[in-house]
Coordinates of C-alpha atoms and ligand atoms in Angstrom, one line a residue:
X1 CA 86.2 -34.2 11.4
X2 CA 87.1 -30.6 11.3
X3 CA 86.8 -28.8 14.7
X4 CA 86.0 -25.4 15.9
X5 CA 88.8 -24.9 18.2
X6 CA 87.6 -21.1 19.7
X7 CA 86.9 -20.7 23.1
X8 CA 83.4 -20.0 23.8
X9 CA 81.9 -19.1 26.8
X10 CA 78.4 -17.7 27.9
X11 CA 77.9 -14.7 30.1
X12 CA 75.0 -14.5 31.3
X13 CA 73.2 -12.0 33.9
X14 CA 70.1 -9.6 34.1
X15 CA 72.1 -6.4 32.8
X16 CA 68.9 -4.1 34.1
X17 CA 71.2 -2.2 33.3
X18 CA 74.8 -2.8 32.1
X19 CA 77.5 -1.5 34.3
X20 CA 81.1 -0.8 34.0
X21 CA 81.3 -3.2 36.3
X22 CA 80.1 -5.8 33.7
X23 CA 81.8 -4.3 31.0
X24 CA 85.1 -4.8 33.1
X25 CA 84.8 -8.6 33.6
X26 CA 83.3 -9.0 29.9
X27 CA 86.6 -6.9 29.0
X28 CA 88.7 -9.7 31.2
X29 CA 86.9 -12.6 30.0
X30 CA 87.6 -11.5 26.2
X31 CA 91.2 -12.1 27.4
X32 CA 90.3 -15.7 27.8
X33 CA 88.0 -16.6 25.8
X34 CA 87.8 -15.9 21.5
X35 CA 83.8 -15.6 21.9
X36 CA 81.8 -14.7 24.3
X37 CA 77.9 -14.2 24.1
X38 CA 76.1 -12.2 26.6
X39 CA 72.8 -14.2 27.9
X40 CA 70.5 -11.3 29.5
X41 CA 68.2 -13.6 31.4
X42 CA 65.4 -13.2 34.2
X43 CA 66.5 -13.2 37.4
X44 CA 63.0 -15.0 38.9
X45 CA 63.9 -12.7 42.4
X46 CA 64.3 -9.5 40.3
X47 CA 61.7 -7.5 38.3
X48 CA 63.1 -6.4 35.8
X49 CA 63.1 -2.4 34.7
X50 CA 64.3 -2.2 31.2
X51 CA 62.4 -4.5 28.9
X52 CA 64.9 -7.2 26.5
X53 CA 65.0 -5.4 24.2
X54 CA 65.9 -2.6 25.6
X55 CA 68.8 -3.7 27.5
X56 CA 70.1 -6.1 24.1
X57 CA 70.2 -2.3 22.7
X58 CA 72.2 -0.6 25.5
X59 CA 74.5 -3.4 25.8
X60 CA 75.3 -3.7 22.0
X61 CA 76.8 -0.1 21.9
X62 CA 78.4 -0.2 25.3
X63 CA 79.9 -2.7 24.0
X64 CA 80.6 -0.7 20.9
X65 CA 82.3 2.2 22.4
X66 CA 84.1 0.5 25.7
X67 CA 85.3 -2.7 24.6
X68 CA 88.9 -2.5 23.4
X69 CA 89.6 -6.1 23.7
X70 CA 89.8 -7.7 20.5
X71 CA 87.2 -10.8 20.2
X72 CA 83.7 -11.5 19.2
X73 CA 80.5 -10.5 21.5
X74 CA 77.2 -11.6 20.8
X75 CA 74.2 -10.0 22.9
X76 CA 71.3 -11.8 23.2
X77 CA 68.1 -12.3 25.4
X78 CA 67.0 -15.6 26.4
X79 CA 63.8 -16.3 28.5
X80 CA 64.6 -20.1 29.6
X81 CA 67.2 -21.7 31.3
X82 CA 70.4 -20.4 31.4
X83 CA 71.6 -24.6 31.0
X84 CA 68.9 -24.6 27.8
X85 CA 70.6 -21.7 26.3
X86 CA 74.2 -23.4 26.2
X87 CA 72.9 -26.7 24.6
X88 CA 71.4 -24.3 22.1
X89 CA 74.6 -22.7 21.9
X90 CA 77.0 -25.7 22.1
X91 CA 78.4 -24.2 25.0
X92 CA 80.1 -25.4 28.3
X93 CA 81.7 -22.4 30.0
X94 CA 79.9 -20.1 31.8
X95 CA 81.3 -17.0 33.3
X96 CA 80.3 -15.1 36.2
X97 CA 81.7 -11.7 38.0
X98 CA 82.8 -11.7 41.6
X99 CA 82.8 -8.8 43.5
X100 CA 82.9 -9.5 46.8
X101 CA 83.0 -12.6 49.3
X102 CA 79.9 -12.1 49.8
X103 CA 79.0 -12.7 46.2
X104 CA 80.6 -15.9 46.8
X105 CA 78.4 -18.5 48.6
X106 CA 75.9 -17.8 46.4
X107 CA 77.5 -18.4 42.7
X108 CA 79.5 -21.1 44.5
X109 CA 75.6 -23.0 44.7
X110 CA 74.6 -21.7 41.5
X111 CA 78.1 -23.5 39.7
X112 CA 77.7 -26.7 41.5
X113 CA 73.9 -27.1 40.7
X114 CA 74.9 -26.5 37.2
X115 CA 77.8 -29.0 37.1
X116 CA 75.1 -31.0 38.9
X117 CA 72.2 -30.8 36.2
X118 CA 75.1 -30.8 33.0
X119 CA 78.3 -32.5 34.4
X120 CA 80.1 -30.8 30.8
X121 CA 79.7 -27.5 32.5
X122 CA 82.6 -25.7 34.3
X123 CA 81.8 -22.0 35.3
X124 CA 85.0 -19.7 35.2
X125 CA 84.7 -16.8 37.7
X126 CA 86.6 -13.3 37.1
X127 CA 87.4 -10.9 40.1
X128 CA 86.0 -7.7 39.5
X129 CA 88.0 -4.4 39.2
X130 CA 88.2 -3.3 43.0
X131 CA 86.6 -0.1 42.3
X132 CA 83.5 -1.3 40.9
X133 CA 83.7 -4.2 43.7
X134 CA 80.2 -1.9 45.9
X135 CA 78.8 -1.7 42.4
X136 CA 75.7 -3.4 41.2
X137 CA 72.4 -2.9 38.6
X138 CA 70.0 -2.4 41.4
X139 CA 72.5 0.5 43.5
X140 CA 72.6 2.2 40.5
X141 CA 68.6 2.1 39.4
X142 CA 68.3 3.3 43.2
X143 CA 70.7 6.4 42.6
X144 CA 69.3 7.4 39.7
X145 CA 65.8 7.6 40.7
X146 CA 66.5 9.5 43.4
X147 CA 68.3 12.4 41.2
X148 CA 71.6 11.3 41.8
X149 CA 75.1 10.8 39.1
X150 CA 75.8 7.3 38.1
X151 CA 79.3 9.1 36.1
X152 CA 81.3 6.6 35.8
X153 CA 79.1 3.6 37.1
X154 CA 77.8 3.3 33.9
X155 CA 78.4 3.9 30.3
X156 CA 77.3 7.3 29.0
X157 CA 74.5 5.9 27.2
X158 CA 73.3 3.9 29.9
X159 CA 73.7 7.4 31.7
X160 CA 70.9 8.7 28.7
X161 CA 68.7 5.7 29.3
X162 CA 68.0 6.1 32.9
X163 CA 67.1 9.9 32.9
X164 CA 65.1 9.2 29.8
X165 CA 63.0 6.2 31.3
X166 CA 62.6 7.9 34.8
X167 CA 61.5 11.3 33.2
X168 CA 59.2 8.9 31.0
X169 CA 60.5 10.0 27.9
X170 CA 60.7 5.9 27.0
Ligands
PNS1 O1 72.7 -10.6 37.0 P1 72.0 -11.6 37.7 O2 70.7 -11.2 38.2 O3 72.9 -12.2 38.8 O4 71.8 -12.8 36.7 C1 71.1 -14.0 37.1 C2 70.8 -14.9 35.9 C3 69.9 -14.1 34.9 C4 72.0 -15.3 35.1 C5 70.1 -16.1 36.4 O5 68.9 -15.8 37.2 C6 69.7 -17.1 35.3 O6 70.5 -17.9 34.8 N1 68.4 -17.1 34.9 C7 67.8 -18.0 33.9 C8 67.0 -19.1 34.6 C9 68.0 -20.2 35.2 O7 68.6 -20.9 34.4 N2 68.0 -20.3 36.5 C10 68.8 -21.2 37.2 C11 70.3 -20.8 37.3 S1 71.2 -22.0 38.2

C-alpha cells in the first residue's frame, strides 16, 4: 500500500485575532512539518470577537503576504473537539506556541489529557520569537479598543480589521 509520507500536523488556537506572534511559530512549524492546517476553534473560557469566518479570512491572507516558508497551509474553523478534528483529518501532531513558562503548566495538562484520550497523539511545542514572547490575541483586542497601535503586533490587515470592527464599519 502506497503511503502519504508528508508530515502533517494541526495547529490549532482561537486566532481572535491572528498575531505575528502566531504567524512566527506557524512560520517555524512549516520548517518541520510539509502541511500544516490551522484549526481556529472555541476557546470555551473566551468569547470570541471576530466571528469564523471572519478570522478563516484574515488568516488566509496573513498568511498570504507573511509566510515565506515554503509548505502547504490550510485555514479552517472547526466547532468540536480539537481530538474530533484530527481523526477527521488523519492527523496525530498537534502544535502549540510557548511563550513563556508560564504558558507552560497549562499546555503541559492540555498535551497529556490528549495523549490520555488518543494515545497516537504527540503535541510538538515551538518557542516563540522572544519579542512577541508578552504578546497575545486578547492584549492586543485590549490596545486597540482603547485607541492605541498594534504596528507590528499584527499583520497590516489585521491592523484594518480592528479599527474597522471597533468603529463598526463590520
Ligand atoms: O488560542 P487558544 O485560545 O489557546 O486556543 C485554544 C483552543 C481553541 C485550541 C482549545 O480551546 C480547543 O482545542 N478547543 C476545542 C475544544 C477542545 O478540544 N477542547 C479540549 C482541548 S484539550
Amino acid at each position: 500500500m502506497l503511503m502519504d509520507s508528508s508530515k502533517l500536523a494541526v495547529y490549532p488556537g482561537s486566532f481572535d485575532p491572528v498575531t505575528n506572534g502566531h504567524l512566527d511559530i506557524l512560520e517555524r512549524a512549516l520548517k518541520i512539518f510539509d502541511r500544516i492546517i490551522v484549526m481556529i476553534g472555541d476557546n470555551p473560557n473566551k468569547n470570541p470577537f471576530f466571528s469564523p469566518s471572519e478570522r478563516i479570512d484574515m488568516l488566509n491572507e496573513a498568511i498570504k503576504k507573511q509566510i515565506k516558508v515554503k509548505g502547504v497551509v490550510e485555514v479552517e474553523y472547526f466547532g468540536g473537539l480539537l481530538l474530533n478534528f484530527l481523526k477527521k483529518k488523519n492527523a496525530n501532531i498537534i502544535v502549540r506556541g510557548l511563550r513563556a513558562v508560564s504558558d507552560f503548566e497549562f499546555e503541559f495538562q492540555r498535551a497529556l489529557l490528549n495523549r490520555k484520550l488518543d494515545s497516537t497523539i504527540e503535541t510538538v511545542f515551538i518557542m516563540t520569537k522572544d519579542e512577541y514572547s508578552f504578546l497575545n490575541s486578547s492584549i492586543v483586542k485590549e490596545i486597540s479598543r482603547f485607541n492605541g497601535s498594534v504596528k507590528g503586533l499584527v499583520p497590516i490587515n489585521v491592523e484594518k480589521e480592528l479599527k474597522n470592527k471597533l468603529n463598526g464599519i463590520k
